[in-house]
Short mmCIF file of C-alpha atoms and ligand atoms in Angstrom, two decimals:
data_model
loop_
_atom_site.label_atom_id
_atom_site.label_comp_id
_atom_site.label_asym_id
_atom_site.label_seq_id
_atom_site.Cartn_x
_atom_site.Cartn_y
_atom_site.Cartn_z
CA MET A 1 -23.32 79.66 -55.33
CA LYS A 2 -22.79 76.18 -54.32
CA LYS A 3 -25.81 75.19 -52.33
CA GLU A 4 -25.18 73.53 -49.10
CA THR A 5 -25.71 70.10 -48.85
CA ALA A 6 -28.07 68.65 -46.36
CA ALA A 7 -25.19 66.82 -44.77
CA THR A 8 -23.18 70.03 -44.36
CA ARG A 9 -26.46 72.00 -43.18
CA ARG A 10 -27.14 69.33 -40.55
CA LYS A 11 -23.91 69.50 -38.74
CA ARG A 12 -23.34 73.03 -39.19
CA LEU A 13 -26.98 73.82 -37.53
CA LEU A 14 -28.03 71.00 -35.57
CA TYR A 15 -25.69 70.01 -32.24
CA LYS A 16 -25.08 66.39 -30.97
CA PRO A 17 -23.29 65.36 -28.20
CA VAL A 18 -19.50 64.37 -28.69
CA SER A 19 -18.12 60.71 -27.09
CA VAL A 20 -14.82 61.42 -26.01
CA PHE A 21 -13.05 58.92 -27.55
CA ASP A 22 -14.19 60.45 -31.08
CA ALA A 23 -12.21 63.51 -30.04
CA LEU A 24 -8.64 62.29 -28.17
CA GLY A 25 -5.78 63.47 -29.21
CA GLU A 26 -2.48 60.84 -30.08
CA HIS A 27 -1.38 61.33 -26.91
CA ASP A 28 -4.01 60.94 -24.77
CA GLU A 29 -5.09 57.55 -24.22
CA GLU A 30 -1.60 57.33 -22.22
CA SER A 31 -2.73 59.95 -20.29
CA ILE A 32 -6.04 58.83 -19.46
CA GLU A 33 -4.09 55.71 -17.91
CA THR A 34 -1.56 57.48 -16.35
CA ILE A 35 -4.85 59.88 -14.17
CA SER A 36 -6.73 56.87 -13.61
CA GLU A 37 -3.92 55.15 -11.85
CA ALA A 38 -3.08 57.55 -9.62
CA TYR A 39 -7.07 58.81 -9.04
CA ARG A 40 -7.15 54.73 -7.53
CA ASP A 41 -4.36 54.96 -5.67
CA LEU A 42 -6.09 57.79 -4.05
CA LEU A 43 -9.35 56.34 -3.73
CA ASP A 44 -8.00 52.86 -1.95
CA SER A 45 -6.33 55.03 0.28
CA GLY A 46 -8.78 58.07 1.01
CA LYS A 47 -12.06 56.34 1.93
CA THR A 48 -12.83 58.89 4.78
CA VAL A 49 -12.68 62.87 4.80
CA ARG A 50 -9.83 62.89 6.83
CA GLU A 51 -7.66 60.69 4.65
CA CYS A 52 -8.55 62.44 1.95
CA VAL A 53 -7.57 65.74 3.30
CA GLU A 54 -4.85 64.12 4.95
CA ASN A 55 -3.66 62.57 1.28
CA ALA A 56 -3.96 66.28 -0.55
CA ARG A 57 -2.33 67.86 2.61
CA ALA A 58 0.44 65.84 1.64
CA MET A 59 0.53 65.39 -2.23
CA ALA A 60 0.72 69.78 -1.51
CA GLU A 61 3.66 69.25 0.34
CA GLN A 62 5.38 67.39 -1.99
CA TRP A 63 4.46 69.61 -4.79
CA GLY A 64 6.46 72.60 -2.74
CA PHE A 65 3.04 73.72 -1.62
CA LYS A 66 3.57 75.46 2.70
CA PRO A 67 1.53 76.12 5.27
CA PHE A 68 -0.26 79.26 5.14
CA GLU A 69 1.36 81.45 7.94
CA ARG A 70 0.53 85.00 8.84
CA GLY A 71 2.94 87.78 8.30
CA VAL A 72 4.92 85.62 5.83
CA LYS A 73 4.37 87.74 2.89
CA LEU A 74 3.33 85.63 -0.31
CA ASN A 75 4.68 86.89 -4.33
CA PRO A 76 3.38 85.78 -7.01
CA GLY A 77 3.60 81.75 -7.53
CA ASP A 78 3.84 80.91 -4.18
CA LYS A 79 1.90 78.07 -3.05
CA VAL A 80 -0.29 77.75 0.03
CA TYR A 81 -2.56 75.61 2.77
CA THR A 82 -4.91 75.69 5.29
CA ALA A 83 -5.95 72.20 6.78
CA ASP A 84 -6.67 73.84 10.22
CA ASN A 85 -8.98 71.81 11.04
CA CYS A 86 -8.01 67.98 9.62
CA LYS A 87 -11.76 68.08 7.60
CA ASN A 88 -11.16 70.50 4.82
CA ILE A 89 -8.70 71.89 2.41
CA VAL A 90 -7.95 74.84 0.87
CA LEU A 91 -4.98 74.75 -1.64
CA ALA A 92 -3.50 78.04 -3.47
CA VAL A 93 -1.25 79.53 -6.11
CA ILE A 94 -0.76 82.91 -5.96
CA GLY A 95 -1.89 84.95 -9.01
CA SER A 96 0.69 87.99 -10.96
CA ALA A 97 -3.08 90.68 -11.05
CA PRO A 98 -3.96 91.64 -7.47
CA LEU A 99 -6.99 89.61 -5.83
CA SER A 100 -9.05 92.92 -6.58
CA ASP A 101 -9.07 91.03 -9.93
CA GLY A 102 -10.70 88.10 -8.36
CA ALA A 103 -9.57 84.40 -7.98
CA ARG A 104 -9.83 81.07 -9.80
CA ILE A 105 -11.71 79.03 -7.44
CA MET A 106 -12.67 75.09 -8.07
CA ALA A 107 -14.50 73.57 -5.03
CA ALA A 108 -15.41 69.94 -4.48
CA HIS A 109 -16.08 68.16 -1.47
CA VAL A 110 -14.62 64.70 -0.29
CA ASP A 111 -17.09 63.32 2.03
CA THR A 112 -19.84 61.06 0.86
CA PRO A 113 -22.75 58.98 1.89
CA GLY A 114 -22.27 56.20 3.96
CA LEU A 115 -22.52 54.73 7.78
CA ASP A 116 -20.79 56.11 10.35
CA LEU A 117 -20.68 54.47 14.89
CA LYS A 118 -22.71 55.81 17.04
CA PRO A 119 -21.83 57.14 20.36
CA ASN A 120 -22.34 53.91 22.10
CA PRO A 121 -22.05 51.09 19.22
CA LEU A 122 -21.19 48.33 20.90
CA TYR A 123 -23.56 45.35 22.09
CA GLU A 124 -23.50 41.84 22.26
CA ASP A 125 -26.96 40.15 21.28
CA SER A 126 -27.56 36.44 21.66
CA GLY A 127 -23.62 35.74 21.58
CA LEU A 128 -22.78 38.25 18.44
CA ALA A 129 -20.79 41.22 19.08
CA MET A 130 -22.11 44.02 17.36
CA LEU A 131 -21.96 48.25 16.30
CA LYS A 132 -24.89 50.46 15.89
CA THR A 133 -24.85 52.49 13.18
CA HIS A 134 -25.78 55.74 11.92
CA TYR A 135 -26.58 56.45 8.17
CA TYR A 136 -24.80 59.90 6.87
CA GLY A 137 -26.06 61.26 3.61
CA GLY A 138 -28.62 59.88 1.82
CA ILE A 139 -28.13 55.75 1.26
CA LYS A 140 -29.80 53.05 -0.50
CA LYS A 141 -29.63 50.86 3.35
CA TYR A 142 -29.99 47.85 1.31
CA GLN A 143 -26.92 48.73 -0.92
CA TRP A 144 -25.06 48.15 2.84
CA LEU A 145 -25.92 44.24 3.74
CA ALA A 146 -24.43 41.56 2.77
CA MET A 147 -21.02 43.02 2.12
CA PRO A 148 -17.38 43.38 3.57
CA LEU A 149 -16.84 45.93 5.40
CA GLU A 150 -13.51 48.09 6.89
CA LEU A 151 -13.88 50.18 9.85
CA ARG A 152 -11.11 53.27 9.63
CA GLY A 153 -11.28 56.58 11.48
CA VAL A 154 -10.16 57.65 14.71
CA VAL A 155 -10.84 57.68 18.58
CA PHE A 156 -9.49 59.92 21.09
CA LEU A 157 -8.36 58.79 24.70
CA LYS A 158 -9.07 59.82 28.00
CA ASN A 159 -5.86 61.79 27.89
CA GLY A 160 -7.04 63.66 24.77
CA GLY A 161 -4.39 62.32 22.96
CA HIS A 162 -5.94 59.90 19.62
CA VAL A 163 -5.80 57.05 17.55
CA ASP A 164 -6.41 55.97 14.20
CA ILE A 165 -8.28 52.99 13.44
CA HIS A 166 -8.23 51.08 10.20
CA VAL A 167 -8.76 47.99 10.12
CA GLY A 168 -10.39 45.73 6.84
CA ALA A 169 -7.82 47.27 4.21
CA ASP A 170 -5.02 44.46 4.71
CA PRO A 171 -5.61 41.11 2.95
CA TYR A 172 -5.12 39.55 5.72
CA ASP A 173 -6.87 42.32 8.29
CA PRO A 174 -10.49 40.84 8.70
CA VAL A 175 -13.05 41.97 7.68
CA LEU A 176 -17.07 43.34 9.16
CA THR A 177 -20.31 42.82 7.48
CA ILE A 178 -24.09 43.31 8.02
CA THR A 179 -26.26 40.44 7.35
CA ASP A 180 -29.00 40.06 5.16
CA LEU A 181 -32.01 37.80 5.63
CA LEU A 182 -32.25 34.74 3.75
CA PRO A 183 -34.28 34.37 0.91
CA HIS A 184 -36.39 31.53 1.87
CA LEU A 185 -37.26 33.72 5.49
CA SER A 186 -37.93 37.13 3.20
CA ALA A 187 -41.82 36.65 2.11
CA GLU A 188 -42.94 39.72 4.57
CA GLN A 189 -39.52 41.58 3.86
CA ASN A 190 -40.82 41.20 -0.03
CA LYS A 191 -44.32 42.64 0.65
CA LYS A 192 -42.75 45.63 2.49
CA THR A 193 -41.71 48.98 -0.05
CA ILE A 194 -37.37 48.93 0.07
CA SER A 195 -37.25 51.95 2.84
CA GLU A 196 -39.46 50.13 4.85
CA GLY A 197 -38.11 46.42 4.33
CA PHE A 198 -34.38 47.91 5.45
CA SER A 199 -34.56 49.91 8.55
CA ALA A 200 -31.43 52.18 9.99
CA GLU A 201 -31.52 50.91 13.43
CA ASN A 202 -30.56 47.46 12.36
CA LEU A 203 -27.90 48.11 10.16
CA ASN A 204 -26.21 47.26 13.03
CA VAL A 205 -22.59 45.51 12.20
CA LEU A 206 -21.16 42.07 12.91
CA ILE A 207 -17.89 42.18 14.81
CA GLY A 208 -17.42 39.11 17.03
CA LEU A 209 -17.82 36.06 18.07
CA ARG A 210 -15.79 33.94 20.35
CA PRO A 211 -15.93 34.68 24.50
CA TYR A 212 -13.74 35.78 26.32
CA ALA A 213 -12.09 32.86 27.45
CA ASP A 214 -12.17 33.58 31.27
CA VAL A 215 -15.65 34.15 31.39
CA ALA A 216 -17.66 31.58 33.13
CA ALA A 217 -20.87 30.73 30.42
CA GLY A 218 -24.09 32.06 30.91
CA ASP A 219 -22.38 35.19 32.29
CA GLU A 220 -22.95 38.30 30.41
CA ASP A 221 -21.03 40.02 27.78
CA ARG A 222 -18.50 38.21 27.38
CA VAL A 223 -18.17 38.34 22.98
CA LYS A 224 -18.52 42.09 23.67
CA LEU A 225 -15.69 41.88 26.77
CA ALA A 226 -13.50 40.02 24.14
CA VAL A 227 -13.81 42.50 21.34
CA MET A 228 -13.48 45.43 23.51
CA SER A 229 -9.82 43.24 25.14
CA TRP A 230 -8.59 42.79 21.21
CA LEU A 231 -9.05 46.42 20.91
CA ASN A 232 -7.43 47.52 24.41
CA GLU A 233 -4.60 45.21 23.15
CA LYS A 234 -4.12 46.80 19.42
CA TYR A 235 -5.50 49.95 19.66
CA GLY A 236 -5.14 50.71 23.59
CA ILE A 237 -8.86 52.44 23.95
CA VAL A 238 -12.05 51.59 26.40
CA GLU A 239 -15.11 51.45 25.55
CA GLU A 240 -16.08 54.69 26.89
CA ASP A 241 -13.14 56.31 24.12
CA LEU A 242 -15.87 55.16 21.36
CA ARG A 243 -18.03 58.02 22.58
CA THR A 244 -15.24 60.46 21.44
CA ALA A 245 -14.52 58.72 17.99
CA GLU A 246 -14.93 59.41 14.79
CA LEU A 247 -14.89 55.97 13.12
CA SER A 248 -16.92 54.70 9.42
CA LEU A 249 -18.00 51.10 8.37
CA VAL A 250 -16.12 51.91 4.09
CA PRO A 251 -16.75 49.05 1.34
CA ALA A 252 -14.01 46.17 2.20
CA SER A 253 -13.45 46.37 -2.74
CA ASN A 254 -11.38 48.81 -3.97
CA ALA A 255 -11.02 51.43 -6.62
CA ARG A 256 -11.28 48.67 -9.85
CA ASP A 257 -11.04 49.01 -14.21
CA VAL A 258 -15.02 47.76 -14.92
CA GLY A 259 -15.55 46.57 -18.72
CA PHE A 260 -13.98 44.54 -21.22
CA ASP A 261 -11.92 47.57 -22.60
CA ARG A 262 -11.02 49.14 -18.74
CA ALA A 263 -12.90 52.45 -20.36
CA MET A 264 -14.61 52.88 -16.91
CA LEU A 265 -13.59 52.79 -13.18
CA GLY A 266 -15.47 51.71 -9.90
CA ALA A 267 -15.59 52.64 -6.64
CA TYR A 268 -16.58 53.59 -3.15
CA GLY A 269 -16.54 57.53 -2.52
CA GLN A 270 -16.04 58.99 -6.54
CA ASP A 271 -19.39 61.45 -5.62
CA ASP A 272 -17.51 63.23 -5.79
CA ARG A 273 -13.69 62.23 -4.61
CA VAL A 274 -13.70 62.70 -8.69
CA CYS A 275 -13.35 66.78 -8.72
CA ALA A 276 -11.43 66.81 -5.66
CA PHE A 277 -9.26 65.05 -7.51
CA ALA A 278 -9.43 66.48 -10.45
CA GLY A 279 -9.07 70.16 -8.90
CA LEU A 280 -6.04 68.32 -6.71
CA HIS A 281 -5.15 67.16 -10.11
CA ALA A 282 -5.19 70.70 -11.27
CA ILE A 283 -3.24 73.38 -8.79
CA LEU A 284 -1.16 70.88 -8.10
CA ARG A 285 0.23 71.42 -11.55
CA ALA A 286 -0.92 75.31 -11.44
CA GLU A 287 2.65 77.39 -11.98
CA ASN A 288 2.53 81.42 -11.83
CA PRO A 289 -1.09 81.64 -12.93
CA VAL A 290 -2.31 85.61 -14.06
CA HIS A 291 -5.49 85.46 -11.15
CA THR A 292 -5.22 83.35 -7.81
CA ALA A 293 -6.47 79.60 -8.42
CA VAL A 294 -7.60 78.28 -5.09
CA CYS A 295 -9.00 74.59 -4.83
CA VAL A 296 -10.84 73.81 -1.48
CA LEU A 297 -11.51 70.15 -0.71
CA ALA A 298 -14.70 70.45 1.62
CA ASP A 299 -16.92 68.20 4.44
CA LYS A 300 -20.37 67.87 5.14
CA GLU A 301 -21.77 68.46 1.35
CA GLU A 302 -23.88 65.35 1.96
CA ILE A 303 -25.54 66.48 5.01
CA GLY A 304 -26.18 70.23 3.88
CA SER A 305 -22.96 71.92 3.67
CA GLU A 306 -23.13 73.00 7.30
CA GLY A 307 -20.35 72.31 10.79
CA ILE A 308 -17.31 74.24 10.55
CA SER A 309 -15.42 71.69 7.93
CA GLY A 310 -19.14 72.52 5.30
CA ILE A 311 -18.75 74.84 2.63
CA GLN A 312 -21.36 76.90 4.55
CA SER A 313 -18.49 78.03 7.54
CA GLY A 314 -16.12 80.70 7.51
CA HIS A 315 -13.12 79.07 7.31
CA PHE A 316 -12.62 79.42 3.19
CA ASP A 317 -13.42 83.01 3.65
CA ALA A 318 -11.16 83.94 6.41
CA PHE A 319 -8.31 82.05 4.53
CA MET A 320 -9.92 84.03 1.60
CA GLU A 321 -9.58 86.95 3.97
CA GLU A 322 -5.91 86.62 4.94
CA LEU A 323 -4.84 86.51 1.37
CA CYS A 324 -6.61 90.00 0.29
CA ASP A 325 -5.39 91.62 3.45
CA MET A 326 -1.85 91.01 2.44
CA GLN A 327 -2.51 92.47 -0.69
CA GLN A 328 -4.81 95.56 1.39
CA VAL A 329 -7.97 94.07 -1.03
CA LYS A 330 -11.41 93.64 0.70
CA LEU A 331 -12.55 90.24 0.27
CA ARG A 332 -15.48 91.00 -1.56
CA HIS A 333 -14.59 92.91 -4.16
CA CYS A 334 -11.44 89.63 -4.54
CA TYR A 335 -15.27 87.66 -4.27
CA ALA A 336 -17.09 90.23 -6.63
CA LYS A 337 -14.72 88.85 -9.48
CA SER A 338 -14.31 85.70 -9.01
CA PHE A 339 -15.11 82.94 -10.43
CA CYS A 340 -15.72 79.74 -9.43
CA PHE A 341 -16.17 75.72 -11.00
CA SER A 342 -18.30 74.42 -8.34
CA GLY A 343 -17.12 70.52 -9.38
CA ASP A 344 -19.40 68.26 -8.47
CA VAL A 345 -20.52 65.10 -9.87
CA CYS A 346 -23.80 64.40 -11.24
CA ASN A 347 -26.07 61.06 -12.77
CA ALA A 348 -25.32 59.88 -16.07
CA TYR A 349 -28.17 58.63 -18.38
CA ASP A 350 -28.66 54.99 -17.27
CA PRO A 351 -31.38 52.90 -19.43
CA ASN A 352 -31.44 50.60 -16.90
CA PHE A 353 -33.61 52.91 -15.14
CA ALA A 354 -35.06 54.89 -18.37
CA ASP A 355 -38.46 56.58 -16.90
CA ALA A 356 -35.95 58.28 -13.80
CA HIS A 357 -34.04 60.59 -17.00
CA ASP A 358 -35.38 62.28 -19.67
CA LYS A 359 -32.44 61.14 -22.19
CA ARG A 360 -32.46 64.70 -24.59
CA ASN A 361 -30.91 66.51 -21.83
CA ASN A 362 -29.75 63.65 -19.35
CA ALA A 363 -25.65 63.53 -19.35
CA ARG A 364 -24.05 60.68 -20.04
CA LEU A 365 -20.99 59.00 -20.17
CA GLY A 366 -17.67 58.76 -22.10
CA TYR A 367 -19.54 62.60 -23.40
CA GLY A 368 -16.92 64.10 -21.40
CA VAL A 369 -17.09 67.20 -18.55
CA SER A 370 -20.57 67.42 -17.55
CA VAL A 371 -21.86 71.61 -16.48
CA VAL A 372 -24.71 71.72 -14.65
CA LYS A 373 -26.83 75.45 -14.62
CA TYR A 374 -28.98 73.83 -11.97
CA THR A 375 -30.04 71.53 -9.51
CA GLY A 376 -32.99 71.66 -6.98
CA SER A 377 -36.21 70.44 -6.63
CA ARG A 378 -39.82 70.10 -7.66
CA GLY A 379 -38.97 73.54 -9.75
CA LYS A 380 -35.15 74.62 -9.13
CA SER A 381 -35.95 75.01 -5.60
CA GLY A 382 -32.95 75.42 -3.94
CA ALA A 383 -30.24 75.82 -6.67
CA SER A 384 -28.47 78.67 -7.77
CA ASP A 385 -29.40 78.74 -11.19
CA ALA A 386 -26.15 79.63 -13.21
CA SER A 387 -26.82 82.63 -15.73
CA ALA A 388 -26.63 82.46 -19.12
CA GLU A 389 -23.44 85.10 -18.86
CA THR A 390 -22.15 82.69 -16.73
CA PHE A 391 -23.09 79.20 -18.29
CA SER A 392 -21.76 81.57 -22.22
CA ARG A 393 -18.35 81.96 -19.99
CA THR A 394 -17.49 78.53 -18.74
CA ARG A 395 -18.09 77.63 -22.34
CA GLY A 396 -16.17 80.02 -23.50
CA LEU A 397 -13.52 78.71 -21.17
CA LEU A 398 -13.30 74.79 -21.98
CA GLU A 399 -13.44 75.17 -25.46
CA GLY A 400 -11.01 77.64 -25.52
CA ALA A 401 -8.45 74.59 -24.20
CA GLY A 402 -10.58 72.04 -26.31
CA VAL A 403 -12.46 70.24 -23.20
CA VAL A 404 -14.67 67.75 -24.89
CA TRP A 405 -18.41 68.97 -22.45
CA GLN A 406 -22.06 68.26 -22.45
CA THR A 407 -25.07 69.82 -20.49
CA GLY A 408 -26.09 67.40 -17.04
CA GLU A 409 -29.36 67.44 -14.91
CA LEU A 410 -30.67 65.80 -12.42
CA GLY A 411 -32.70 63.10 -14.04
CA ARG A 412 -36.61 63.50 -15.04
CA VAL A 413 -38.52 66.47 -13.25
CA ASP A 414 -40.21 65.98 -10.59
CA LEU A 415 -39.14 63.14 -9.54
CA GLY A 416 -36.46 64.16 -6.57
CA GLY A 417 -33.63 65.77 -6.91
CA GLY A 418 -30.64 67.17 -5.32
CA GLY A 419 -28.14 70.33 -4.56
CA THR A 420 -24.91 70.91 -4.76
CA MET A 421 -22.45 73.66 -3.53
CA ALA A 422 -22.76 76.11 -5.78
CA CYS A 423 -25.61 77.80 -3.41
CA PHE A 424 -22.78 78.87 -0.78
CA ILE A 425 -20.85 80.02 -3.13
CA ALA A 426 -23.20 82.45 -5.03
CA ARG A 427 -24.14 83.37 -1.41
CA ARG A 428 -20.92 84.78 -0.95
CA ASN A 429 -21.58 87.05 -4.54
CA ILE A 430 -19.19 85.03 -6.41
CA GLU A 431 -19.84 83.49 -10.05
CA VAL A 432 -20.47 79.64 -9.62
CA ILE A 433 -21.26 76.92 -12.01
CA ASP A 434 -21.36 73.82 -11.60
CA VAL A 435 -19.09 71.49 -13.61
CA GLY A 436 -17.99 67.82 -13.41
CA ILE A 437 -19.02 64.63 -15.20
CA SER A 438 -21.46 62.07 -14.67
CA LEU A 439 -21.40 58.99 -13.05
CA LEU A 440 -23.53 55.82 -12.87
CA SER A 441 -24.94 54.42 -9.76
CA MET A 442 -24.38 57.54 -7.76
CA HIS A 443 -23.93 57.09 -3.83
CA ALA A 444 -23.87 53.68 -4.01
CA PRO A 445 -20.83 51.75 -2.29
CA PHE A 446 -19.52 51.15 -6.09
CA GLU A 447 -20.07 54.15 -8.28
CA VAL A 448 -19.17 54.15 -11.76
CA VAL A 449 -17.51 56.62 -14.35
CA ALA A 450 -15.70 57.03 -17.45
CA LYS A 451 -12.02 57.27 -17.40
CA ALA A 452 -12.23 59.64 -20.06
CA ASP A 453 -14.63 61.54 -18.64
CA LEU A 454 -11.79 62.53 -15.87
CA PHE A 455 -9.82 63.43 -18.10
CA MET A 456 -11.38 66.17 -19.54
CA LEU A 457 -12.43 67.07 -15.99
CA CYS A 458 -8.63 67.67 -15.15
CA LYS A 459 -8.32 69.75 -18.49
CA ALA A 460 -11.24 71.64 -17.25
CA PHE A 461 -10.02 73.22 -13.60
CA SER A 462 -6.15 73.84 -15.25
CA ALA A 463 -8.47 75.64 -18.04
CA LEU A 464 -9.81 77.15 -14.99
CA PHE A 465 -6.51 78.26 -13.85
CA ALA A 466 -5.25 79.12 -16.58
CA ASP A 467 -8.09 81.68 -17.53
MN1 LIG B 501 -21.84 65.22 -4.80
MN1 LIG B 502 -24.17 63.56 -3.30
#
């Protein structure tokens, strides 16, 4: 018998991560560009949770999904969705197998860390009109200073009606900004830690300078009055309506190709809209699945998945129960047989911050889908920690579909940590594992992903729905 060479043995026995670029098929580059373009458009038009949910709803309608209605019988292949509270959406394609055989679920979140307005945001100080903010989720505050910002959201009026606010996206629109201290006067700030140097109560947005024309010099709040007059003319709102509003500041820049080779994509909110997009991409194309395919895009993950639109709420269960009731299946029996990809991002290894990672266990940009067995902090605390069985099942599914994948872990042990929605899905007795992609500059106003990874992620979620 011929002796195996060391090279062959190395290939057979030792694991080496595979770059997606070494595994692409003939037409894959075209698919990568088509997918990236659609993703870029969706990122630019959906910078708030409401916009993301509305975009998903509109796309679902285009692809033949109907709003779920109790009492309307559903047959295999039928496509339905529910988006009752404007801030999350669940889409389903009914399978040929009964729900007692379980569903295939993909869950992602469409909220993203950033800045919201306080209920009483508007004030004038030293001749400048300003807005007070309250940050949402884990941000590094300094990243939000001295950059152009848009204001997006909804304001409810006294009569219960509402108006959408959208300032800064059009190139002819004005933008807003939070000022930073000049380096010439930063001697004291430089001595502070980063968290001490940038305080949340100083994240106030500059929105106006010109005083209201008919107010005498020296009178108070004449710039504020001018700003409020502008808002009133444009949107019909008065100051007290701002209390019943949900308004967010978002980066005014749009998604862009990154790198001379355009292999990456940079944009705000890719945690976790990259998974939301891929999940949507997969479910819109899910035709006649065996198991009922379900895609849930939830809110509030960045602040603990609480609230009626978070994955901890009964909204998801209520919808699933409706589907089960139709087939006289108990929800708990459906859940016990279901399988879920919790679609969320993990950090990509960043050579600029090498010591924050474990090079051997952190995911790398361009190396495909990231499967994360556990997240959490201080010894996996708070993690769902998927079993080896679940991981093995996932491996089989991904490799069967030709998906390039790697493992991920959230940085160096004991440096910090974080969580995903997986633990809240597991709580329902649904088998679940985190499947997403890695990104650079997570939670920054400009996060970077590899387009090739996104392509693989779409394939991964399609493989789940084809299972
Ligand atoms: Mn996330
Ligand atoms: Mn996050």
